[in-house]
């Protein structure tokens, strides 16, 4: 059996090596390293794939979130609601801009932001909601869109973990996650479902005016060279990353299918165990692209299981071990522990198994058996 990796980037690269190497060399020889035609080409292909009017590439997924919030013209003290259970980048940018993060609990079955908790957290100062499509699974966007329109709030979707996922509306129509709110963001961090060979990110919107603002902000607030109309940042995707992403975009649906196939195999092997809760999907299966395959371990010592897996050369991850509302940087007196029942619970239960495009059946068998043996 091949050595098990949490994410097998080498195995994935091996299969597209010739294409990637030729394109990277081409990008170098073009010497258009910044804002080259390669970036524009990737941007257009991604717009087509997502069915969104504007893609604004930038340097990473954290910048994408920050720039999206900057473009909405929010003022210090404005409140932004997001999930207590996400990567810190989501909340970091809110605080960085002098806005007030309002963390809320999640749903136990999907790990995504809890709809009733959003409703409870809205005040006259609330200006935006950032749903995170966590672990590859779409948040309940119909409900979030309804709440946002009732309360006149912006929706900024953090789609860093879910590129390629579809959200299915109650009427059966579908849309790509990241394109449902006023603005969506993603990350091309190497281990993400569409990963570069370095940093990268992008912002999506259908709104022409917002797109114009975003394009200025990523480039020092310049619309005309050396005329700075707004305070901007320097956040660019480089041409070498763009050619790699352009190649991998062609494989994205296939990559997500590979992840889904692995997820289904894990679930078949693990779902009947009384101490294991396998991830569920809401609606049909394309609402989940399995950035992570995350179990809940109940009535057992999760940390001991992690140690046991590692001793058997099975990497695994605990995403995330501490709820954001308990992190030093994000504590707030307004929070009440009883409002975070689910995050406080799941941080002690979750374990994410190896998940990538190169997992083999014998690896999935071995991982599943090792878990079941331990929990017996
Ligand atoms: C990865 C990630 C980010 C940040 O992306 P970077 O490209 O690493 O800056 C933001 N939000 C979530 C949910 C992520 O998983």
Tab-separated table of C-alpha atoms and ligand atoms in Angstrom:
chain	number	residue	atom	x	y	z
A	1	UNK	CA	0.000	0.000	0.000
A	2	UNK	CA	1.193	3.471	-0.887
A	3	UNK	CA	2.092	5.706	2.070
A	4	UNK	CA	-1.048	7.549	3.215
A	5	UNK	CA	-0.949	11.341	2.922
A	6	UNK	CA	-3.474	13.785	4.366
A	7	UNK	CA	-3.375	15.471	0.944
A	8	UNK	CA	-1.407	13.789	-1.854
A	9	UNK	CA	-0.252	16.732	-3.952
A	10	UNK	CA	2.657	14.788	-5.423
A	11	UNK	CA	0.430	11.993	-6.709
A	12	UNK	CA	-1.896	14.564	-8.251
A	13	UNK	CA	0.988	16.474	-9.850
A	14	UNK	CA	2.464	13.301	-11.351
A	15	UNK	CA	-0.639	12.887	-13.503
A	16	UNK	CA	-0.538	16.402	-14.968
A	17	UNK	CA	3.213	16.922	-14.821
A	18	UNK	CA	3.888	17.343	-18.542
A	19	UNK	CA	1.103	19.859	-18.993
A	20	UNK	CA	2.065	21.824	-15.888
A	21	UNK	CA	5.780	21.879	-16.613
A	22	UNK	CA	5.267	23.123	-20.166
A	23	UNK	CA	2.843	25.848	-19.065
A	24	UNK	CA	5.027	27.029	-16.201
A	25	UNK	CA	8.014	27.281	-18.535
A	26	UNK	CA	5.841	29.166	-21.013
A	27	UNK	CA	4.777	31.606	-18.302
A	28	UNK	CA	8.397	32.186	-17.311
A	29	UNK	CA	9.470	32.713	-20.907
A	30	UNK	CA	6.632	35.193	-21.453
A	31	UNK	CA	8.113	37.269	-18.576
A	32	UNK	CA	4.621	38.677	-17.975
A	33	UNK	CA	4.855	37.654	-14.348
A	34	UNK	CA	2.307	40.105	-12.959
A	35	UNK	CA	-1.074	40.899	-14.518
A	36	UNK	CA	-0.120	38.888	-17.565
A	37	UNK	CA	-2.571	37.474	-20.102
A	38	UNK	CA	-2.383	34.145	-18.248
A	39	UNK	CA	-4.214	35.660	-15.280
A	40	UNK	CA	-6.904	37.098	-17.520
A	41	UNK	CA	-7.325	33.754	-19.256
A	42	UNK	CA	-7.759	31.896	-15.964
A	43	UNK	CA	-10.141	34.580	-14.756
A	44	UNK	CA	-12.355	34.158	-17.819
A	45	UNK	CA	-12.339	30.377	-17.601
A	46	UNK	CA	-13.306	30.540	-13.938
A	47	UNK	CA	-16.127	32.993	-14.708
A	48	UNK	CA	-17.451	30.496	-17.241
A	49	UNK	CA	-17.111	27.545	-14.890
A	50	UNK	CA	-18.865	29.277	-12.000
A	51	UNK	CA	-21.452	31.026	-14.128
A	52	UNK	CA	-20.591	34.341	-12.515
A	53	UNK	CA	-20.118	37.685	-14.236
A	54	UNK	CA	-16.926	38.778	-12.541
A	55	UNK	CA	-13.953	36.958	-11.065
A	56	UNK	CA	-11.301	39.180	-9.496
A	57	UNK	CA	-8.138	37.194	-8.816
A	58	UNK	CA	-6.035	38.161	-5.785
A	59	UNK	CA	-3.148	36.947	-3.675
A	60	UNK	CA	-4.863	34.550	-1.259
A	61	UNK	CA	-8.193	33.656	0.299
A	62	UNK	CA	-7.707	35.848	3.357
A	63	UNK	CA	-7.099	38.907	1.172
A	64	UNK	CA	-10.161	37.950	-0.860
A	65	UNK	CA	-12.332	38.166	2.257
A	66	UNK	CA	-10.737	41.397	3.413
A	67	UNK	CA	-11.099	43.062	0.016
A	68	UNK	CA	-14.707	41.900	-0.287
A	69	UNK	CA	-15.525	43.535	3.055
A	70	UNK	CA	-13.599	46.696	2.114
A	71	UNK	CA	-15.619	46.999	-1.096
A	72	UNK	CA	-18.921	46.988	0.794
A	73	UNK	CA	-18.058	50.272	2.454
A	74	UNK	CA	-18.767	49.107	5.996
A	75	UNK	CA	-17.915	51.429	8.891
A	76	UNK	CA	-16.059	50.728	12.132
A	77	UNK	CA	-18.459	49.236	14.643
A	78	UNK	CA	-20.673	47.657	11.997
A	79	UNK	CA	-21.416	44.073	12.924
A	80	UNK	CA	-20.677	41.070	10.743
A	81	UNK	CA	-22.157	37.708	11.656
A	82	UNK	CA	-20.178	34.555	10.956
A	83	UNK	CA	-19.761	31.018	12.235
A	84	UNK	CA	-17.910	30.205	15.445
A	85	UNK	CA	-16.508	27.093	13.758
A	86	UNK	CA	-14.296	28.051	10.805
A	87	UNK	CA	-10.701	28.842	9.986
A	88	UNK	CA	-9.618	32.033	11.769
A	89	UNK	CA	-9.135	33.963	8.512
A	90	UNK	CA	-12.891	34.494	8.256
A	91	UNK	CA	-13.100	36.392	11.540
A	92	UNK	CA	-9.618	37.905	11.379
A	93	UNK	CA	-10.430	40.167	8.456
A	94	UNK	CA	-13.588	41.441	10.152
A	95	UNK	CA	-11.598	42.561	13.192
A	96	UNK	CA	-8.735	43.878	11.105
A	97	UNK	CA	-11.092	46.319	9.389
A	98	UNK	CA	-12.425	47.633	12.702
A	99	UNK	CA	-15.732	45.860	12.184
A	100	UNK	CA	-17.251	43.824	14.988
A	101	UNK	CA	-17.339	40.078	14.456
A	102	UNK	CA	-20.433	38.419	15.876
A	103	UNK	CA	-19.796	34.700	16.131
A	104	UNK	CA	-22.734	32.329	16.189
A	105	UNK	CA	-23.267	28.619	16.693
A	106	UNK	CA	-23.416	25.979	13.990
A	107	UNK	CA	-25.681	23.146	12.988
A	108	UNK	CA	-24.641	19.783	14.448
A	109	UNK	CA	-25.270	17.776	11.297
A	110	UNK	CA	-23.570	19.963	8.691
A	111	UNK	CA	-21.083	22.006	10.796
A	112	UNK	CA	-22.409	25.052	8.938
A	113	UNK	CA	-23.788	28.274	10.400
A	114	UNK	CA	-27.049	27.813	12.281
A	115	UNK	CA	-29.944	29.728	10.759
A	116	UNK	CA	-31.810	30.409	14.003
A	117	UNK	CA	-28.561	31.630	15.589
A	118	UNK	CA	-28.124	34.158	12.776
A	119	UNK	CA	-31.640	35.471	13.381
A	120	UNK	CA	-30.978	35.823	17.108
A	121	UNK	CA	-27.728	37.726	16.548
A	122	UNK	CA	-29.093	40.455	14.291
A	123	UNK	CA	-29.069	43.971	15.765
A	124	UNK	CA	-29.519	47.413	14.176
A	125	UNK	CA	-25.735	47.455	13.677
A	126	UNK	CA	-25.614	44.212	11.684
A	127	UNK	CA	-24.495	44.869	8.118
A	128	UNK	CA	-23.334	41.548	6.722
A	129	UNK	CA	-23.356	37.780	7.110
A	130	UNK	CA	-20.402	35.617	6.123
A	131	UNK	CA	-21.597	32.051	5.652
A	132	UNK	CA	-18.676	29.649	5.328
A	133	UNK	CA	-19.315	26.590	3.175
A	134	UNK	CA	-17.344	24.467	5.584
A	135	UNK	CA	-15.503	21.256	4.679
A	136	UNK	CA	-16.888	21.399	1.133
A	137	UNK	CA	-20.565	21.596	1.980
A	138	UNK	CA	-22.894	24.390	1.047
A	139	UNK	CA	-24.536	26.363	3.845
A	140	UNK	CA	-28.329	26.760	3.725
A	141	UNK	CA	-28.283	29.634	1.287
A	142	UNK	CA	-32.037	30.012	0.631
A	143	UNK	CA	-32.616	30.727	4.303
A	144	UNK	CA	-29.595	33.024	4.512
A	145	UNK	CA	-30.666	34.948	1.409
A	146	UNK	CA	-34.145	35.391	2.920
A	147	UNK	CA	-32.739	36.682	6.226
A	148	UNK	CA	-30.362	39.033	4.410
A	149	UNK	CA	-33.038	40.541	2.210
A	150	UNK	CA	-35.459	40.966	5.134
A	151	UNK	CA	-32.829	42.773	7.171
A	152	UNK	CA	-31.006	44.541	4.361
A	153	UNK	CA	-27.707	42.738	4.953
A	154	UNK	CA	-24.855	41.863	2.623
A	155	UNK	CA	-23.890	38.243	2.116
A	156	UNK	CA	-20.200	37.484	1.656
A	157	UNK	CA	-19.725	33.772	1.025
A	158	UNK	CA	-16.467	32.271	2.223
A	159	UNK	CA	-16.121	29.571	-0.400
A	160	UNK	CA	-12.475	28.724	0.330
A	161	UNK	CA	-13.310	25.080	1.049
A	162	UNK	CA	-16.082	24.457	-1.448
A	163	UNK	CA	-15.178	25.502	-4.955
A	164	UNK	CA	-17.190	23.474	-7.438
A	165	UNK	CA	-20.023	22.651	-5.037
A	166	UNK	CA	-23.584	23.362	-6.105
A	167	UNK	CA	-26.320	24.761	-3.983
A	168	UNK	CA	-29.736	23.372	-4.851
A	169	UNK	CA	-32.637	25.756	-4.313
A	170	UNK	CA	-35.968	24.414	-3.024
A	171	UNK	CA	-37.307	24.588	-6.610
A	172	UNK	CA	-34.515	22.263	-7.776
A	173	UNK	CA	-32.439	24.857	-9.606
A	174	UNK	CA	-28.730	24.927	-8.879
A	175	UNK	CA	-26.025	27.521	-8.534
A	176	UNK	CA	-22.344	27.268	-7.663
A	177	UNK	CA	-21.476	28.138	-4.083
A	178	UNK	CA	-19.682	31.464	-3.923
A	179	UNK	CA	-22.010	32.986	-6.517
A	180	UNK	CA	-25.162	33.160	-4.410
A	181	UNK	CA	-24.405	36.150	-2.206
A	182	UNK	CA	-23.499	39.724	-3.097
A	183	UNK	CA	-19.896	38.639	-3.202
A	184	UNK	CA	-18.043	35.346	-2.772
A	185	UNK	CA	-14.433	34.530	-2.079
A	186	UNK	CA	-12.139	31.562	-2.456
A	187	UNK	CA	-8.613	30.401	-1.739
A	188	UNK	CA	-6.230	28.541	-4.033
A	189	UNK	CA	-4.004	27.407	-1.153
A	190	UNK	CA	-2.337	24.198	-2.388
A	191	UNK	CA	-4.471	21.819	-0.330
A	192	UNK	CA	-7.794	23.402	-1.304
A	193	UNK	CA	-9.991	21.632	-3.872
A	194	UNK	CA	-8.593	23.908	-6.594
A	195	UNK	CA	-5.061	24.397	-5.322
A	196	UNK	CA	-2.195	26.393	-6.800
A	197	UNK	CA	1.492	25.648	-6.238
A	198	UNK	CA	1.721	28.628	-3.932
A	199	UNK	CA	-0.769	31.203	-2.698
A	200	UNK	CA	-3.750	32.506	-4.609
A	201	UNK	CA	-7.334	33.617	-4.166
A	202	UNK	CA	-10.289	35.152	-5.956
A	203	UNK	CA	-13.419	37.192	-5.418
A	204	UNK	CA	-16.689	36.634	-7.311
A	205	UNK	CA	-19.644	38.876	-7.967
A	206	UNK	CA	-22.424	39.456	-10.500
A	207	UNK	CA	-22.599	43.152	-9.579
A	208	UNK	CA	-20.786	45.365	-12.120
A	209	UNK	CA	-20.309	48.284	-9.770
A	210	UNK	CA	-18.999	46.113	-6.961
A	211	UNK	CA	-16.656	44.373	-9.415
A	212	UNK	CA	-15.250	47.742	-10.445
A	213	UNK	CA	-14.649	48.688	-6.811
A	214	UNK	CA	-13.008	45.318	-6.117
A	215	UNK	CA	-10.684	45.625	-9.130
A	216	UNK	CA	-9.537	48.991	-7.849
A	217	UNK	CA	-8.973	47.838	-4.274
A	218	UNK	CA	-6.778	44.884	-5.270
A	219	UNK	CA	-4.570	47.335	-7.148
A	220	UNK	CA	-3.820	50.139	-4.644
A	221	UNK	CA	-7.168	51.799	-5.256
A	222	UNK	CA	-6.079	52.721	-8.796
A	223	UNK	CA	-8.477	52.858	-11.705
A	224	UNK	CA	-6.203	55.150	-13.691
A	225	UNK	CA	-2.486	54.705	-13.203
A	226	UNK	CA	-1.191	56.757	-10.248
A	227	UNK	CA	-4.664	58.054	-9.460
A	228	UNK	CA	-5.698	56.557	-6.121
A	229	UNK	CA	-9.448	56.966	-5.681
A	230	UNK	CA	-9.891	54.673	-2.696
A	231	UNK	CA	-7.571	53.101	-0.144
A	232	UNK	CA	-6.527	49.811	-1.640
A	233	UNK	CA	-4.073	46.994	-1.122
A	234	UNK	CA	-1.620	45.094	-3.264
A	235	UNK	CA	-3.097	41.672	-3.826
A	236	UNK	CA	-2.354	39.828	-7.048
A	237	UNK	CA	-2.407	36.348	-8.461
A	238	UNK	CA	0.806	35.784	-10.403
A	239	UNK	CA	1.000	34.342	-13.893
A	240	UNK	CA	2.791	31.151	-12.884
A	241	UNK	CA	0.008	30.289	-10.434
A	242	UNK	CA	-2.580	31.283	-13.032
A	243	UNK	CA	-1.347	28.803	-15.656
A	244	UNK	CA	-1.298	26.003	-13.082
A	245	UNK	CA	-4.812	26.879	-11.906
A	246	UNK	CA	-6.034	27.099	-15.490
A	247	UNK	CA	-4.895	23.522	-16.103
A	248	UNK	CA	-6.317	22.252	-12.831
A	249	UNK	CA	-9.647	24.010	-13.409
A	250	UNK	CA	-10.247	21.604	-16.294
A	251	UNK	CA	-9.937	18.756	-13.805
A	252	UNK	CA	-11.894	20.346	-10.956
A	253	UNK	CA	-15.131	18.434	-11.503
A	254	UNK	CA	-13.157	15.219	-11.862
A	255	UNK	CA	-11.158	15.991	-8.719
A	256	UNK	CA	-14.357	16.664	-6.787
A	257	UNK	CA	-15.812	13.392	-8.114
A	258	UNK	CA	-12.726	11.558	-6.810
A	259	UNK	CA	-13.222	13.125	-3.389
A	260	UNK	CA	-16.889	12.234	-3.394
A	261	UNK	CA	-16.143	8.640	-4.382
A	262	UNK	CA	-13.662	8.368	-1.509
A	263	UNK	CA	-16.198	9.930	0.888
A	264	UNK	CA	-18.871	7.427	-0.125
A	265	UNK	CA	-16.456	4.537	0.452
A	266	UNK	CA	-15.512	5.852	3.886
A	267	UNK	CA	-19.173	6.216	4.775
A	268	UNK	CA	-19.995	2.683	3.633
A	269	UNK	CA	-17.309	1.320	5.931
A	270	UNK	CA	-17.908	3.553	8.946
A	271	UNK	CA	-21.566	4.527	9.119
A	272	UNK	CA	-22.919	1.635	11.144
A	273	UNK	CA	-20.490	2.024	14.023
A	274	UNK	CA	-22.218	3.270	17.199
A	275	UNK	CA	-19.347	5.617	18.110
A	276	UNK	CA	-18.956	7.186	14.677
A	277	UNK	CA	-21.143	9.827	13.048
A	278	UNK	CA	-20.289	10.117	9.375
A	279	UNK	CA	-20.841	13.411	7.554
A	280	UNK	CA	-24.263	13.856	6.061
A	281	UNK	CA	-25.176	15.819	3.009
A	282	UNK	CA	-28.132	18.107	2.705
A	283	UNK	CA	-30.060	17.712	-0.495
A	284	UNK	CA	-28.378	15.851	-3.285
A	285	UNK	CA	-24.758	14.889	-3.164
A	286	UNK	CA	-23.302	17.673	-5.307
A	287	UNK	CA	-23.855	20.137	-2.471
A	288	UNK	CA	-20.727	18.587	-0.894
A	289	UNK	CA	-17.271	18.488	-2.490
A	290	UNK	CA	-15.547	16.968	0.561
A	291	UNK	CA	-12.727	19.378	1.145
A	292	UNK	CA	-12.590	17.464	4.400
A	293	UNK	CA	-14.160	14.165	5.371
A	294	UNK	CA	-14.962	14.866	8.993
A	295	UNK	CA	-16.282	12.341	11.487
A	296	UNK	CA	-17.712	12.941	14.919
A	297	UNK	CA	-16.455	10.462	17.492
A	298	UNK	CA	-18.922	10.026	20.317
A	299	UNK	CA	-18.577	8.217	23.667
A	300	UNK	CA	-14.883	7.659	22.971
A	301	UNK	CA	-11.600	9.485	23.387
A	302	UNK	CA	-11.097	11.393	20.130
A	303	UNK	CA	-7.552	12.460	21.013
A	304	UNK	CA	-6.561	8.873	21.782
A	305	UNK	CA	-7.952	7.873	18.390
A	306	UNK	CA	-5.882	10.577	16.680
A	307	UNK	CA	-2.778	9.303	18.450
A	308	UNK	CA	-3.587	5.716	17.471
A	309	UNK	CA	-4.051	6.676	13.825
A	310	UNK	CA	-0.779	8.582	13.782
A	311	UNK	CA	1.007	5.595	15.340
A	312	UNK	CA	-0.307	3.551	12.434
A	313	UNK	CA	1.054	6.081	9.924
A	314	UNK	CA	-2.374	7.475	9.198
A	315	UNK	CA	-2.330	11.264	9.194
A	316	UNK	CA	-5.500	12.996	10.306
A	317	UNK	CA	-6.519	16.461	11.429
A	318	UNK	CA	-8.668	18.141	14.051
A	319	UNK	CA	-10.353	21.044	12.293
A	320	UNK	CA	-10.883	22.974	14.481
A	321	UNK	CA	-9.828	22.256	18.063
A	322	UNK	CA	-10.920	25.545	19.684
A	323	UNK	CA	-14.098	27.525	18.940
A	324	UNK	CA	-13.285	31.024	17.723
A	325	UNK	CA	-15.279	32.695	20.510
A	326	UNK	CA	-12.843	31.178	23.013
A	327	UNK	CA	-9.734	32.354	21.150
A	328	UNK	CA	-7.943	35.175	22.982
A	329	UNK	CA	-8.098	37.475	19.972
A	330	UNK	CA	-11.843	37.076	19.490
A	331	UNK	CA	-13.347	36.946	22.970
A	332	UNK	CA	-16.261	39.292	23.564
A	333	UNK	CA	-18.278	39.964	26.690
A	334	UNK	CA	-21.514	39.811	24.758
A	335	UNK	CA	-21.065	36.086	24.230
A	336	UNK	CA	-22.846	33.601	26.410
A	337	UNK	CA	-21.441	30.062	26.612
A	338	UNK	CA	-24.929	28.613	26.316
A	339	UNK	CA	-25.139	30.153	22.836
A	340	UNK	CA	-22.299	27.926	21.619
A	341	UNK	CA	-23.513	24.471	22.613
A	342	UNK	CA	-22.721	22.876	19.279
A	343	UNK	CA	-19.258	24.326	18.652
A	344	UNK	CA	-18.256	23.619	22.236
A	345	UNK	CA	-19.318	20.018	21.676
A	346	UNK	CA	-17.912	19.315	18.210
A	347	UNK	CA	-14.415	20.633	18.909
A	348	UNK	CA	-14.014	17.568	21.133
A	349	UNK	CA	-15.564	15.133	18.669
A	350	UNK	CA	-14.317	15.957	15.187
A	351	UNK	CA	-11.567	14.236	13.291
A	352	UNK	CA	-10.871	14.727	9.598
A	353	UNK	CA	-9.532	11.734	7.685
A	354	UNK	CA	-7.108	11.774	4.751
A	355	UNK	CA	-9.027	13.236	1.819
A	356	UNK	CA	-7.639	13.929	-1.622
A	357	UNK	CA	-7.923	12.920	-5.236
A	358	UNK	CA	-5.502	9.987	-5.103
A	359	UNK	CA	-6.924	7.840	-2.270
A	360	UNK	CA	-7.009	4.136	-3.087
A	361	UNK	CA	-9.480	1.511	-1.899
A	362	UNK	CA	-6.836	-0.336	0.095
A	363	UNK	CA	-5.932	2.894	1.888
A	364	UNK	CA	-9.587	3.625	2.689
A	365	UNK	CA	-10.019	0.028	3.932
A	366	UNK	CA	-6.940	0.271	6.132
A	367	UNK	CA	-7.923	3.655	7.593
A	368	UNK	CA	-11.498	2.515	8.268
A	369	UNK	CA	-10.443	-0.783	9.828
A	370	UNK	CA	-7.858	0.929	12.035
A	371	UNK	CA	-10.527	3.322	13.332
A	372	UNK	CA	-13.043	0.566	13.965
A	373	UNK	CA	-10.471	-1.672	15.680
A	374	UNK	CA	-9.568	1.141	18.037
A	375	UNK	CA	-13.154	2.066	18.869
A	376	UNK	CA	-14.366	-1.535	18.954
B	1	LIG	C1	-8.131	28.481	3.606
B	1	LIG	C2	-9.228	29.310	4.127
B	1	LIG	C3	-9.173	30.711	4.116
B	1	LIG	C4	-7.943	31.490	3.781
B	1	LIG	O1	-7.327	31.207	2.608
B	1	LIG	P1	-5.757	31.557	2.391
B	1	LIG	O2	-5.589	31.436	0.926
B	1	LIG	O3	-4.976	30.570	3.162
B	1	LIG	O4	-5.541	32.961	2.870
B	1	LIG	C5	-10.293	31.418	4.513
B	1	LIG	N1	-11.398	30.789	4.941
B	1	LIG	C6	-11.477	29.449	5.007
B	1	LIG	C7	-12.749	28.813	5.482
B	1	LIG	C8	-10.393	28.667	4.623
B	1	LIG	O5	-10.481	27.340	4.694
